[in-house]
Short mmCIF file of C-alpha atoms in Angstrom, two decimals:
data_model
loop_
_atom_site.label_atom_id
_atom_site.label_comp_id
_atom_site.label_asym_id
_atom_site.label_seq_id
_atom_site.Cartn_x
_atom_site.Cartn_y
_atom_site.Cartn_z
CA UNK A 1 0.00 0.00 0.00
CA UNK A 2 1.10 3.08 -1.11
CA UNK A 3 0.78 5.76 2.15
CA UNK A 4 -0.21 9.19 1.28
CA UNK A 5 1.22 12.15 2.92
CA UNK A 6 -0.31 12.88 6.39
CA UNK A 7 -1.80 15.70 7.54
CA UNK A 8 -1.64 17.93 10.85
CA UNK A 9 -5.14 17.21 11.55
CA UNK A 10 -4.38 13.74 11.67
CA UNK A 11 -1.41 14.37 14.34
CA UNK A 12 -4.44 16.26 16.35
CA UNK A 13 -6.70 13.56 15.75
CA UNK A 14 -4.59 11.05 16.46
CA UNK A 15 -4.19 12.07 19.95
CA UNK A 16 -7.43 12.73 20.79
CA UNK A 17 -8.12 9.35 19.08
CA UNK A 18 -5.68 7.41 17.84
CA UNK A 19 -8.70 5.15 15.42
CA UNK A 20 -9.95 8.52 13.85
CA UNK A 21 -7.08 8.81 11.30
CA UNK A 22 -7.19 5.10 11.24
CA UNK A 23 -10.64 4.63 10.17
CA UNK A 24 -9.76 7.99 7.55
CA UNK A 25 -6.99 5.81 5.98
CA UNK A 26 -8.38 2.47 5.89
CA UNK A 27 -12.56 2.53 5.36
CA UNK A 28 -13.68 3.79 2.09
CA UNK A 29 -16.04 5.89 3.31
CA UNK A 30 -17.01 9.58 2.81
CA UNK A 31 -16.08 11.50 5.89
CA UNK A 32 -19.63 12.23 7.80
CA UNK A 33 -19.96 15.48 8.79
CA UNK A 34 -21.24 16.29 12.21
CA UNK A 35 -23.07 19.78 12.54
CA UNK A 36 -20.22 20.15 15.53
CA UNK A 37 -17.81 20.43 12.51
CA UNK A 38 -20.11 22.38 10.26
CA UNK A 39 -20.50 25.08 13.26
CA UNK A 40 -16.99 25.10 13.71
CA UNK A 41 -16.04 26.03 10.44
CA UNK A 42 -18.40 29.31 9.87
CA UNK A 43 -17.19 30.41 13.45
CA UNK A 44 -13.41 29.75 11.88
CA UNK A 45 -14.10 32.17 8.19
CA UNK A 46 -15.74 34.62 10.51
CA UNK A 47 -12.41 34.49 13.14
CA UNK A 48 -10.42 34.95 10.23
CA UNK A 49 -12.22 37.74 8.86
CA UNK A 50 -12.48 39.75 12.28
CA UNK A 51 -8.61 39.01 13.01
CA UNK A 52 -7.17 40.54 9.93
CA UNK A 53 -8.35 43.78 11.39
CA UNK A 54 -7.05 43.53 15.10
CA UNK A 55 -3.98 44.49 16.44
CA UNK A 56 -1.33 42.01 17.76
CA UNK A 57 -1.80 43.12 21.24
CA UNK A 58 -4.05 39.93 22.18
CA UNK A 59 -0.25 37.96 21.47
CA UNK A 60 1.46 41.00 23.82
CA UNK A 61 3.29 41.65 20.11
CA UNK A 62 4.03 45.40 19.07
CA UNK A 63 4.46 45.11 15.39
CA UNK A 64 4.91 41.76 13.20
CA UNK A 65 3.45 41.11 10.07
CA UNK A 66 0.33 38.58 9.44
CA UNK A 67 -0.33 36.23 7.15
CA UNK A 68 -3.93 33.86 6.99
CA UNK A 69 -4.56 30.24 5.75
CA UNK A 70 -0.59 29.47 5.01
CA UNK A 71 -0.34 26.25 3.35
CA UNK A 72 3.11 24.44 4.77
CA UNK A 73 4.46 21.32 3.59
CA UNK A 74 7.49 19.20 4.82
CA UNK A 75 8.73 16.35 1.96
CA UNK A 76 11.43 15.49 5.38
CA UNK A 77 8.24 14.69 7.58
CA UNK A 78 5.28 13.76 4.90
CA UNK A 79 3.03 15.83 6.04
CA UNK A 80 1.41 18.88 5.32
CA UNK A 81 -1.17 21.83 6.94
CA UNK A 82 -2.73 25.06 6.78
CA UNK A 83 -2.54 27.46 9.39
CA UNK A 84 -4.80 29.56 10.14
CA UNK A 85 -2.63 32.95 11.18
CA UNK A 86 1.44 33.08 11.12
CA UNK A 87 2.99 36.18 12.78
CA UNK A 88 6.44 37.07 11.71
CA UNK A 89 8.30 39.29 13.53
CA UNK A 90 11.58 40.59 13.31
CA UNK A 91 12.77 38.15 15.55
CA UNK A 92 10.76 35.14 15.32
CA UNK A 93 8.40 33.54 13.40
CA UNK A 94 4.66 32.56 15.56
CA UNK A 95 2.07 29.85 14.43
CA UNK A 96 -1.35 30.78 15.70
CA UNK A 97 -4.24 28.62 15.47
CA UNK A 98 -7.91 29.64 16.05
CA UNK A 99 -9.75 27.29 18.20
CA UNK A 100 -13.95 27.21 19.18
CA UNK A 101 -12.87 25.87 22.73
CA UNK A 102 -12.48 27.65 26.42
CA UNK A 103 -9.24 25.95 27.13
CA UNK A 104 -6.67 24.51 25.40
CA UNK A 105 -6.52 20.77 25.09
CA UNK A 106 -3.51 18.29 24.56
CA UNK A 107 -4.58 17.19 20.68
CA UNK A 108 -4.17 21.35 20.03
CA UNK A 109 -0.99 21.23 21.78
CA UNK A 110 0.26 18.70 19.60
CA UNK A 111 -0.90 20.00 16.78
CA UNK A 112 0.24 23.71 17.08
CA UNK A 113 3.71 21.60 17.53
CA UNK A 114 3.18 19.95 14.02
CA UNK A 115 2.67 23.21 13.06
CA UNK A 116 5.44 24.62 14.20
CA UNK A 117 7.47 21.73 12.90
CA UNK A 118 6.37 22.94 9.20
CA UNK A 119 7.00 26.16 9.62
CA UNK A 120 10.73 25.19 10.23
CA UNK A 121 11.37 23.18 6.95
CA UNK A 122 9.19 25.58 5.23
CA UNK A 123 10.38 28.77 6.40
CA UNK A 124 14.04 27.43 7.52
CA UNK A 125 13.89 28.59 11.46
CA UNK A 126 13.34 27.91 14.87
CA UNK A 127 9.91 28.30 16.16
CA UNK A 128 9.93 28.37 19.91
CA UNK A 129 6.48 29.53 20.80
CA UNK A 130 3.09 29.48 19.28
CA UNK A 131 -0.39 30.72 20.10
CA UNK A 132 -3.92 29.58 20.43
CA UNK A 133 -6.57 32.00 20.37
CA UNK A 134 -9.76 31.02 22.14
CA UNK A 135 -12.57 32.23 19.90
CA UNK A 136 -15.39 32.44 22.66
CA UNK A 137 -12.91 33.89 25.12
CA UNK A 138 -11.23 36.21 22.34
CA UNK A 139 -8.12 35.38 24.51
CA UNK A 140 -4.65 34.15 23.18
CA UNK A 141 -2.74 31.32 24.86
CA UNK A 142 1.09 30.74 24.56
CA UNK A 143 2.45 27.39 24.31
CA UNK A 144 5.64 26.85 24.31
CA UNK A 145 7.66 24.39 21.66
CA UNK A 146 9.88 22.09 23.21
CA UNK A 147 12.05 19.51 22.17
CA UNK A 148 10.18 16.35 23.84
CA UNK A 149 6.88 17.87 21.96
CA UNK A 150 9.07 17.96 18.64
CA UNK A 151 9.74 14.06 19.47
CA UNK A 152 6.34 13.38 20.46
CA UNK A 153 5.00 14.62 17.11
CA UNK A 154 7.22 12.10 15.41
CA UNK A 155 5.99 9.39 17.46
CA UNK A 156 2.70 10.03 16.42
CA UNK A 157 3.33 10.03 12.58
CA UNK A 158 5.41 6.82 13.08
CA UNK A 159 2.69 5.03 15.08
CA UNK A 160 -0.51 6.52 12.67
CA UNK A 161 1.71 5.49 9.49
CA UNK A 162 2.33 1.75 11.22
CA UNK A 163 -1.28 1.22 12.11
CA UNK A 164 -2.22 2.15 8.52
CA UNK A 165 0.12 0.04 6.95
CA UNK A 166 -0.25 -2.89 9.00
CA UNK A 167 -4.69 -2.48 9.06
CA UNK A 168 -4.07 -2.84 12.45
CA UNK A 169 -7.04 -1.05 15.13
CA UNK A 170 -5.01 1.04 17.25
CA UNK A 171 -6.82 1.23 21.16
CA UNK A 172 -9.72 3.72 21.84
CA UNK A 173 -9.24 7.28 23.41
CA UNK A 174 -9.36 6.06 27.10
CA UNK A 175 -11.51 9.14 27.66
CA UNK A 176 -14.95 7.59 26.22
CA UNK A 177 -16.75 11.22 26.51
CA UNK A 178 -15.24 11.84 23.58
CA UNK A 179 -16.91 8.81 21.99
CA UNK A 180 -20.35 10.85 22.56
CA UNK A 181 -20.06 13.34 19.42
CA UNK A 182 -17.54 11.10 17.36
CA UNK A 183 -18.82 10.89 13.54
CA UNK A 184 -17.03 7.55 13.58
CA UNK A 185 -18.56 6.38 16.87
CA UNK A 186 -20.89 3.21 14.88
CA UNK A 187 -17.28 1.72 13.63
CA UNK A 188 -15.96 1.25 17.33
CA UNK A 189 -18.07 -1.71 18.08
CA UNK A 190 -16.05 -2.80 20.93
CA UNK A 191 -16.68 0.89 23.27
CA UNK A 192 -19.27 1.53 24.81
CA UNK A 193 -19.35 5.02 25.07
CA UNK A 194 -20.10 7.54 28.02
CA UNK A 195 -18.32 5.55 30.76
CA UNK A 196 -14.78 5.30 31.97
CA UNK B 1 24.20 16.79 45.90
CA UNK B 2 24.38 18.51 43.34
CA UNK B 3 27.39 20.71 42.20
CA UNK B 4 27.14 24.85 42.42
CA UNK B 5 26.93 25.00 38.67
CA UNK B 6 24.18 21.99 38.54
CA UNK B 7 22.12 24.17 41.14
CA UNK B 8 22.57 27.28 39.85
CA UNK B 9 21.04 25.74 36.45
CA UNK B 10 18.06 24.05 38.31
CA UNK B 11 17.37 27.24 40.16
CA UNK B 12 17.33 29.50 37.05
CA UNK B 13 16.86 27.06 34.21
CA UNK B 14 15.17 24.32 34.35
CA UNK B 15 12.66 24.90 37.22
CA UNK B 16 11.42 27.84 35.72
CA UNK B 17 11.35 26.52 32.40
CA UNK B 18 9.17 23.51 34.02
CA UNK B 19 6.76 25.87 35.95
CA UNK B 20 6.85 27.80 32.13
CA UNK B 21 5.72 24.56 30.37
CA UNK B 22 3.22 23.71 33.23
CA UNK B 23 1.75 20.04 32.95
CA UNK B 24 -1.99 19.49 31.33
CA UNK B 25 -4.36 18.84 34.20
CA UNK B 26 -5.46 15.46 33.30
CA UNK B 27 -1.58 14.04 33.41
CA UNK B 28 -1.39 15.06 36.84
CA UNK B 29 -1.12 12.04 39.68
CA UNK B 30 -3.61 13.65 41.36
CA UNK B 31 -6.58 13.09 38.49
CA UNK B 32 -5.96 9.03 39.18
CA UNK B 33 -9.43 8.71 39.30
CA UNK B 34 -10.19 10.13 35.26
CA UNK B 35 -8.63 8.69 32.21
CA UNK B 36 -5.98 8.69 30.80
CA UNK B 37 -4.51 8.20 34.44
CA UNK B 38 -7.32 5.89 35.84
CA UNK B 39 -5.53 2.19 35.18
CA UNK B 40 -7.96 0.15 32.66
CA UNK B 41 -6.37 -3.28 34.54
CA UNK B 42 -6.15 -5.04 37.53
CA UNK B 43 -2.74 -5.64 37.27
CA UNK B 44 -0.21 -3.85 39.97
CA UNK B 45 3.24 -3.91 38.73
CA UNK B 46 6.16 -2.39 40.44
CA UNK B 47 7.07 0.81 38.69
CA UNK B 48 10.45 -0.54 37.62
CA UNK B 49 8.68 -3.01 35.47
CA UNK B 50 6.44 -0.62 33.99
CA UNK B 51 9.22 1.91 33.12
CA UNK B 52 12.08 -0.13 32.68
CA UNK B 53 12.79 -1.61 28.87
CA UNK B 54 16.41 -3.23 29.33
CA UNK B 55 14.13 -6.14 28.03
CA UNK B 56 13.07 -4.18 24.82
CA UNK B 57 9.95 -6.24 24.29
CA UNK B 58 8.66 -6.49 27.71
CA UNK B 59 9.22 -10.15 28.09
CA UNK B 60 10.66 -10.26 31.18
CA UNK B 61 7.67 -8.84 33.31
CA UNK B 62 5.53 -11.15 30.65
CA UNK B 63 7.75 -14.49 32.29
CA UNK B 64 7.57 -13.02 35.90
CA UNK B 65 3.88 -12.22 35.65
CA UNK B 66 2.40 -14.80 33.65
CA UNK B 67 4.67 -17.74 33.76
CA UNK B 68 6.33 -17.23 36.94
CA UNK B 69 9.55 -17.34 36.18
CA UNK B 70 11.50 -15.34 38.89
CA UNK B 71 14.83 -14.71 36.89
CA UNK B 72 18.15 -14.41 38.68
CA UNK B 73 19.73 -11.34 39.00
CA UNK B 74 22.59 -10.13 37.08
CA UNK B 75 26.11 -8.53 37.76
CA UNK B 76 25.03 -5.25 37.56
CA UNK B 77 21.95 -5.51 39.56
CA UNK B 78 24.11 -7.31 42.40
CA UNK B 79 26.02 -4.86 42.53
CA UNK B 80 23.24 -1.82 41.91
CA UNK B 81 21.61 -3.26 44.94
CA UNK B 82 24.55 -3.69 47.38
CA UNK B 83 25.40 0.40 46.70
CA UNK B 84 22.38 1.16 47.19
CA UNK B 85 21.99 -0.52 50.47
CA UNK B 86 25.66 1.02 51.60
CA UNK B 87 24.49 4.63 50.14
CA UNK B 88 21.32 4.36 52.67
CA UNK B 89 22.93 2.92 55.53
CA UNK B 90 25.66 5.70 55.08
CA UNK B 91 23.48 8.47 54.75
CA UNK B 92 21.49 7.17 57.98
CA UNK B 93 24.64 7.46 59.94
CA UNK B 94 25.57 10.64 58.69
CA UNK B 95 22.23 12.05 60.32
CA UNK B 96 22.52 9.86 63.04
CA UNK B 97 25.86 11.41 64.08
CA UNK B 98 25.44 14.79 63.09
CA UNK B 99 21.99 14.81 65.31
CA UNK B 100 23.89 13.05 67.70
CA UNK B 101 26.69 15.62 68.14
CA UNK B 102 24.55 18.49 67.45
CA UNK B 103 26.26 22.00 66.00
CA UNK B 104 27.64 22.69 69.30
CA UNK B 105 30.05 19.95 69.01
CA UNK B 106 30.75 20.00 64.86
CA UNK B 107 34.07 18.24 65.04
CA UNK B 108 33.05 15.54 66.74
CA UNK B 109 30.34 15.20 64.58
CA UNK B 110 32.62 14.83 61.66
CA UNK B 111 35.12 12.62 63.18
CA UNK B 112 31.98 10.01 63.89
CA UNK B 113 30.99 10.17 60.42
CA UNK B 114 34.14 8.98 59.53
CA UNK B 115 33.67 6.09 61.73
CA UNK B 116 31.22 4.49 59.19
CA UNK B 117 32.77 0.70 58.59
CA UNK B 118 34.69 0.57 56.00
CA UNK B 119 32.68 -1.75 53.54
CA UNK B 120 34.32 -5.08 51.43
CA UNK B 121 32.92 -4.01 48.23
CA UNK B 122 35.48 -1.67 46.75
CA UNK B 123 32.86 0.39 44.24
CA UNK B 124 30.91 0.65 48.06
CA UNK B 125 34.03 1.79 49.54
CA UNK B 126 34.77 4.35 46.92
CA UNK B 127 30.74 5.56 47.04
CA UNK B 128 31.42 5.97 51.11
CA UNK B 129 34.97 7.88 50.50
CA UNK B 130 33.53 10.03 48.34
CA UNK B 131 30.71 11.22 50.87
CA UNK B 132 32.35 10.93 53.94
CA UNK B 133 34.39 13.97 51.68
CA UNK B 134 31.22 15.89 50.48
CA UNK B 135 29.67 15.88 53.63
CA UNK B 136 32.91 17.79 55.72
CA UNK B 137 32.68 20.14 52.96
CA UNK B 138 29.28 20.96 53.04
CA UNK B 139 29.04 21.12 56.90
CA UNK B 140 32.18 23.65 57.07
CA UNK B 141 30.58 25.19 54.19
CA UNK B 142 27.06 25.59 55.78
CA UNK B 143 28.81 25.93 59.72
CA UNK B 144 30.27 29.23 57.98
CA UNK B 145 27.51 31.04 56.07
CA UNK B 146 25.22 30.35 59.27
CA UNK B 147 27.05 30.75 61.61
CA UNK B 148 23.77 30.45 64.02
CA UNK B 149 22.93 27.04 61.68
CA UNK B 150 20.66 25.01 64.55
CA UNK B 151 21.17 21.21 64.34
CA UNK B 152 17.79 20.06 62.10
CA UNK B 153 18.53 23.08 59.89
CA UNK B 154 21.96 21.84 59.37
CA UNK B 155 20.78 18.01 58.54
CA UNK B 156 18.70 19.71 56.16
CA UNK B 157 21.24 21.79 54.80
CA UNK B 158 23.84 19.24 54.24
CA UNK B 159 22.22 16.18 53.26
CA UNK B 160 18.31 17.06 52.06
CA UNK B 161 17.08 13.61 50.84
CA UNK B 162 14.84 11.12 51.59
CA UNK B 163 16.08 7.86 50.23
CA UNK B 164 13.77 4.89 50.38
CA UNK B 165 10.43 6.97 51.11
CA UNK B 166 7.80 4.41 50.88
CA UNK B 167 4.58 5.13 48.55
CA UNK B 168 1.45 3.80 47.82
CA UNK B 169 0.85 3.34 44.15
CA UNK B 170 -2.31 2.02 44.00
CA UNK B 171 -3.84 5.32 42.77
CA UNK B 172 -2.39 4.50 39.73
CA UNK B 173 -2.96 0.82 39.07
CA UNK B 174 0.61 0.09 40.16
CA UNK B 175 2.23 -2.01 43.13
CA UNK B 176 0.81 -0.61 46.63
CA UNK B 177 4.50 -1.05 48.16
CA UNK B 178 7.06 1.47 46.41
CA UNK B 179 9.89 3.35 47.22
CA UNK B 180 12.00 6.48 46.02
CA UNK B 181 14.98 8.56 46.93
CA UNK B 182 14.34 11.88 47.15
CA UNK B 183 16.31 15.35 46.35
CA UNK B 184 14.32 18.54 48.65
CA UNK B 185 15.79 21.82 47.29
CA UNK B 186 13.18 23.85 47.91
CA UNK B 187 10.60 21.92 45.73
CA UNK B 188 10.60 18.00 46.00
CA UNK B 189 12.78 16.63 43.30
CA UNK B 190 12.30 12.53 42.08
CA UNK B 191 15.93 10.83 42.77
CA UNK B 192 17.12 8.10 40.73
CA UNK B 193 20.80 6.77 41.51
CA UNK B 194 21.96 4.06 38.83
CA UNK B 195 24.93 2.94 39.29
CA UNK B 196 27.61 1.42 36.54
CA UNK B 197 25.34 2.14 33.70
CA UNK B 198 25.18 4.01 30.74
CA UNK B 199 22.12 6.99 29.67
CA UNK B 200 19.06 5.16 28.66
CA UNK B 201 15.93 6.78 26.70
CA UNK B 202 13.94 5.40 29.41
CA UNK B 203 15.43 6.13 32.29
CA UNK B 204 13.41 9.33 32.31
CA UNK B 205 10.00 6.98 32.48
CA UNK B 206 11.15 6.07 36.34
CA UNK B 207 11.30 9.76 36.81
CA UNK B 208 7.95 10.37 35.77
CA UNK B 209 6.17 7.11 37.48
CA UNK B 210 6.97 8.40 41.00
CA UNK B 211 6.29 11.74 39.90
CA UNK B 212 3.06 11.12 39.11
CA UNK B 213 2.41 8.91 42.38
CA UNK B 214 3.62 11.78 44.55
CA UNK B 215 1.12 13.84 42.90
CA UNK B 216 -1.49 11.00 43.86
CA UNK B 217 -0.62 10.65 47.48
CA UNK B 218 0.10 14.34 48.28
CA UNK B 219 -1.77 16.20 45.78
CA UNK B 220 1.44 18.60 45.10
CA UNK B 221 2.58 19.28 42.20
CA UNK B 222 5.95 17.38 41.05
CA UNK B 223 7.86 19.32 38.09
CA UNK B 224 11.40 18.06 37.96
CA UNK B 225 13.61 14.89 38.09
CA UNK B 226 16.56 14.10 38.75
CA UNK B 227 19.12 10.69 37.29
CA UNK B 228 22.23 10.31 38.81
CA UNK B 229 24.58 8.03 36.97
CA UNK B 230 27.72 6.84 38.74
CA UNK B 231 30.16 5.11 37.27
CA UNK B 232 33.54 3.30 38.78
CA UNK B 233 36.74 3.87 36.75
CA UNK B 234 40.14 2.81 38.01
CA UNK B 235 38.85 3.28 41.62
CA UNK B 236 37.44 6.40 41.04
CA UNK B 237 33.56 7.65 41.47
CA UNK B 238 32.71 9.63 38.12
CA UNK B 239 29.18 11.21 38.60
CA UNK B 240 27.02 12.98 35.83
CA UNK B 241 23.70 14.24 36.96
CA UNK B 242 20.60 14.70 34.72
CA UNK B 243 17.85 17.20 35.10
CA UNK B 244 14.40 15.90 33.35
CA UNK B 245 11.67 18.15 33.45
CA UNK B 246 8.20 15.95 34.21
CA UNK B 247 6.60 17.40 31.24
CA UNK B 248 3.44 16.01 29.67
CA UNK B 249 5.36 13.87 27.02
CA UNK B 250 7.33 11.98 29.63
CA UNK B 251 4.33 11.59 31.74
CA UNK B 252 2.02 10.14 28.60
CA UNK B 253 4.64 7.87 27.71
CA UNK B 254 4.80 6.04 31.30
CA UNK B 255 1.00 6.10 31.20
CA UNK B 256 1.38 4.09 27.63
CA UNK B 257 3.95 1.63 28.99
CA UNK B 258 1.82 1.20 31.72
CA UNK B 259 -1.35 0.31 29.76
CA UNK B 260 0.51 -1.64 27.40
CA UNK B 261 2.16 -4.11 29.80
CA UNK B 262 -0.74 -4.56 31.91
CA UNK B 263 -2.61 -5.64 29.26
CA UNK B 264 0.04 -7.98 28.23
CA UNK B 265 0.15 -9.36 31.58
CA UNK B 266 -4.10 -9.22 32.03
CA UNK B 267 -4.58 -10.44 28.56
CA UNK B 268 -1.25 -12.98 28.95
CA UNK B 269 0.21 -11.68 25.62
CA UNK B 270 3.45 -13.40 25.18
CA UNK B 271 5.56 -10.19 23.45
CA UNK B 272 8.45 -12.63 22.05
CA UNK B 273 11.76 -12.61 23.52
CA UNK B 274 13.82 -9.37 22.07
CA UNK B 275 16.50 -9.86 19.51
CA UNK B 276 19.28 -7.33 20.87
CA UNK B 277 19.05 -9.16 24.71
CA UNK B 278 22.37 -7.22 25.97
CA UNK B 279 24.74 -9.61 27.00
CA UNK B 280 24.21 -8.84 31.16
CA UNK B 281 20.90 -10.18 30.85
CA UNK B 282 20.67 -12.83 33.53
CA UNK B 283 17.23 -14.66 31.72
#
């Protein structure tokens, strides 16, 4: 089998559920939409729209230069992204990504680090900090790139690309509330969802 | 202990850099009861078998566990053992004489310390050497910045660890009975001493494990680690000390091994025997 590029969703997806990317790669399915999704994605255009005419003092940034919807690709890692803002100062360079959420959740972690990871090969430097701003709070939150989140990232696109290539299930989310509004929740036979 | 420059990079570097990073909520020992923490098995394994992969497969908790095969131990964890045992015995009668003596009578104190037997082993009697050394330093050291030092305050001062504090790991699916060394500068800091061995990738994992079952049992929050590797070399004690911040990637990764091997052992997976068994291996 011939295994496509990957993409950062699927390093966010992956650890929120590892068998969402799974069941992407392997069933020959069209993706079901959830209205969840749907919702998320007009509150994303409008984000975009409102942002380009803020200042960058939500980031604690003076002056830097924005740019929306930047397509990155890495041929080193396979895998490839849009993000939704990049702020490049004179200094560094600052993946943000918009997110419909009050806090800020490992799987974004994770995948502001993929992210950041692109930006590097892409842009050729360091990124040491990115941002995610919190849509319903209209508040920004720093995290930090690190080294061990670097190597965690590649974990995750070497375990996602095994269990594709081997069509081997790869164990539930052990948090099953997740399970509730999953648009892949009939294929996991074997959880029964809302419990522990 | 650590050295002046070792400190002076925990103080400024790496604590802050861990209280920086901060640690997601639900990878804290003290959410045992939620997943991913909460332990999907009945199955409580000592938290060297869960973070320790000398056996790259697993297999060896796999044969304990499931076959009950007790192996014998090696060389190297003869030996690991017996330091250990000298290093906690030693440090015992460093308090012991230091309380003793009290700061009123400081030379005295130092002159028992020295009285510690002299053991066969001569790795052990290197290790005692060594701190028998360390300690006189530190006590003149601390005798002459506070000069009003009071006897607890200088125990604390000179030797601030715990080794062999007894835990209950239950919380987190794992044996009810462990123990760990540990480092108190300032904030509690997770000891590991290995002796004659190289760095591993997962010595970090044992680190993390009693991290998070401090953070079970006491409900504070544990942010740094600390390996110490000694090594013996032509009778001499070289020491190299590694700072690992308990960040959420070190902490998931425990939590995996975890999972994974107590499945293996509830499910009585036989993992294979790995193909690169180092040559120590006592199976």
């Amino acid at each position: 089998m011939n295994l496509p590029d990957l993409t950062v969703t699927d390093v966010r997806q992956h650890v929120y559920c590892p068998r969402i990317p799974y069941y992407r790669y392997t069933l020959p399915l069209e993706r079901p939409v959830t209205a969840k999704m749907d919702l998320g994605r007009e509150e994303h255009e409008s984000t975009s729209a409102k942002e380009s005419r803020r200042t960058l003092k939500a980031y604690g940034i003076k002056e830097g230069e924005r740019r929306f919807g930047v397509d990155l690709y890495s041929r080193h890692l396979r895998l490839r992204g849009k993000l939704d803002m990049v702020i490049f100062t004179r200094y560094e360079l600052i993946p943000v990504e918009y997110k419909m959420t009050s806090g800020v959740g490992l799987h974004h972690k994770y995948q502001l680090a993929a992210y950041a990871m692109l930006a590097e090969h892409t842009f050729s430097c360091t990124v040491s900090r990115s941002f995610v701003y919190l849509t319903p709070e209209k508040r920004a939150v720093e995290v930090p790139i690190t080294a061990a989140m670097r190597e965690r990232v590649r974990r995750v696109l070497r375990e996602l690309r095994r269990a594709v290539w081997n069509e081997r299930l790869p164990a539930p989310t052990p948090h099953r509330g997740r399970c509730t509004g999953c648009e892949y929740r009939r294929f996991c036979g074997d959880v029964l969802a809302g419990g522990a | 202990m650590p050295t002046a420059e070792e400190r002076k990079r925990l103080l400024r570097g790496v604590i802050p850099r861990a209280r920086r990073l901060g640690v997601d909520d639900t990878l804290r020992g003290w959410s045992w009861s939620a997943p991913p923490l909460l332990s999907p098995y009945e199955v409580p394994l000592g938290l060297s078998e869960v973070a320790g992969a000398y056996c790259e497969t697993g297999r060896d908790v796999y044969a304990r566990r499931v076959l009950g095969i007790e192996a014998e131990p090696n060389e190297k964890m003869l030996l690991g053992g017996a330091l250990h045992g000298t290093l906690r015995d030693w440090v015992v009668h460093a308090k012991r004489s230091l309380y003793a003596c009290g700061v009123g009578r400081i030379e005295e104190a130092v002159e028992r310390i020295r009285t510690f037997p002299a053991p066969e082993l001569p790795e052990a009697k290197t290790l005692v050497q060594y701190e028998t050394d360390a300690i006189e330093f530190r006590i003149r050291e601390a005798m002459s910045q506070f000069p009003r030092i009071g006897t607890d305050a200088l125990v604390a001062q000179v030797l601030p660890v715990t080794l062999g504090q007894m835990l209950d790991g239950a919380f987190l699916g794992l044996s009810r009975r462990l123990s760990t060394d540990l480092l108190n500068l300032g904030e509690p800091v997770v000891l590991d001493i290995i002796f004659d061995d190289e760095k591993r990738d997962f010595h970090p994992l044992t680190l993390a494990g009693y991290a998070l079952v401090l953070e079970a049992v006491y409900e504070f929050p544990v942010d740094v680690g600390l390996t110490v590797y000694a090594n013996f070399r032509d009778g001499r004690l070289r020491m190299e000390r590694e700072f690992t911040i308990l960040g959420d990637e070190v902490r998931m990764e425990f939590i995996e091994a975890r999972d994974e091997k107590q499945r293996m052992v509830a499910d009585a997976m036989d993992p294979g025997s790995c193909e690169g068994c180092e040559a120590w291996c006592g199976r």
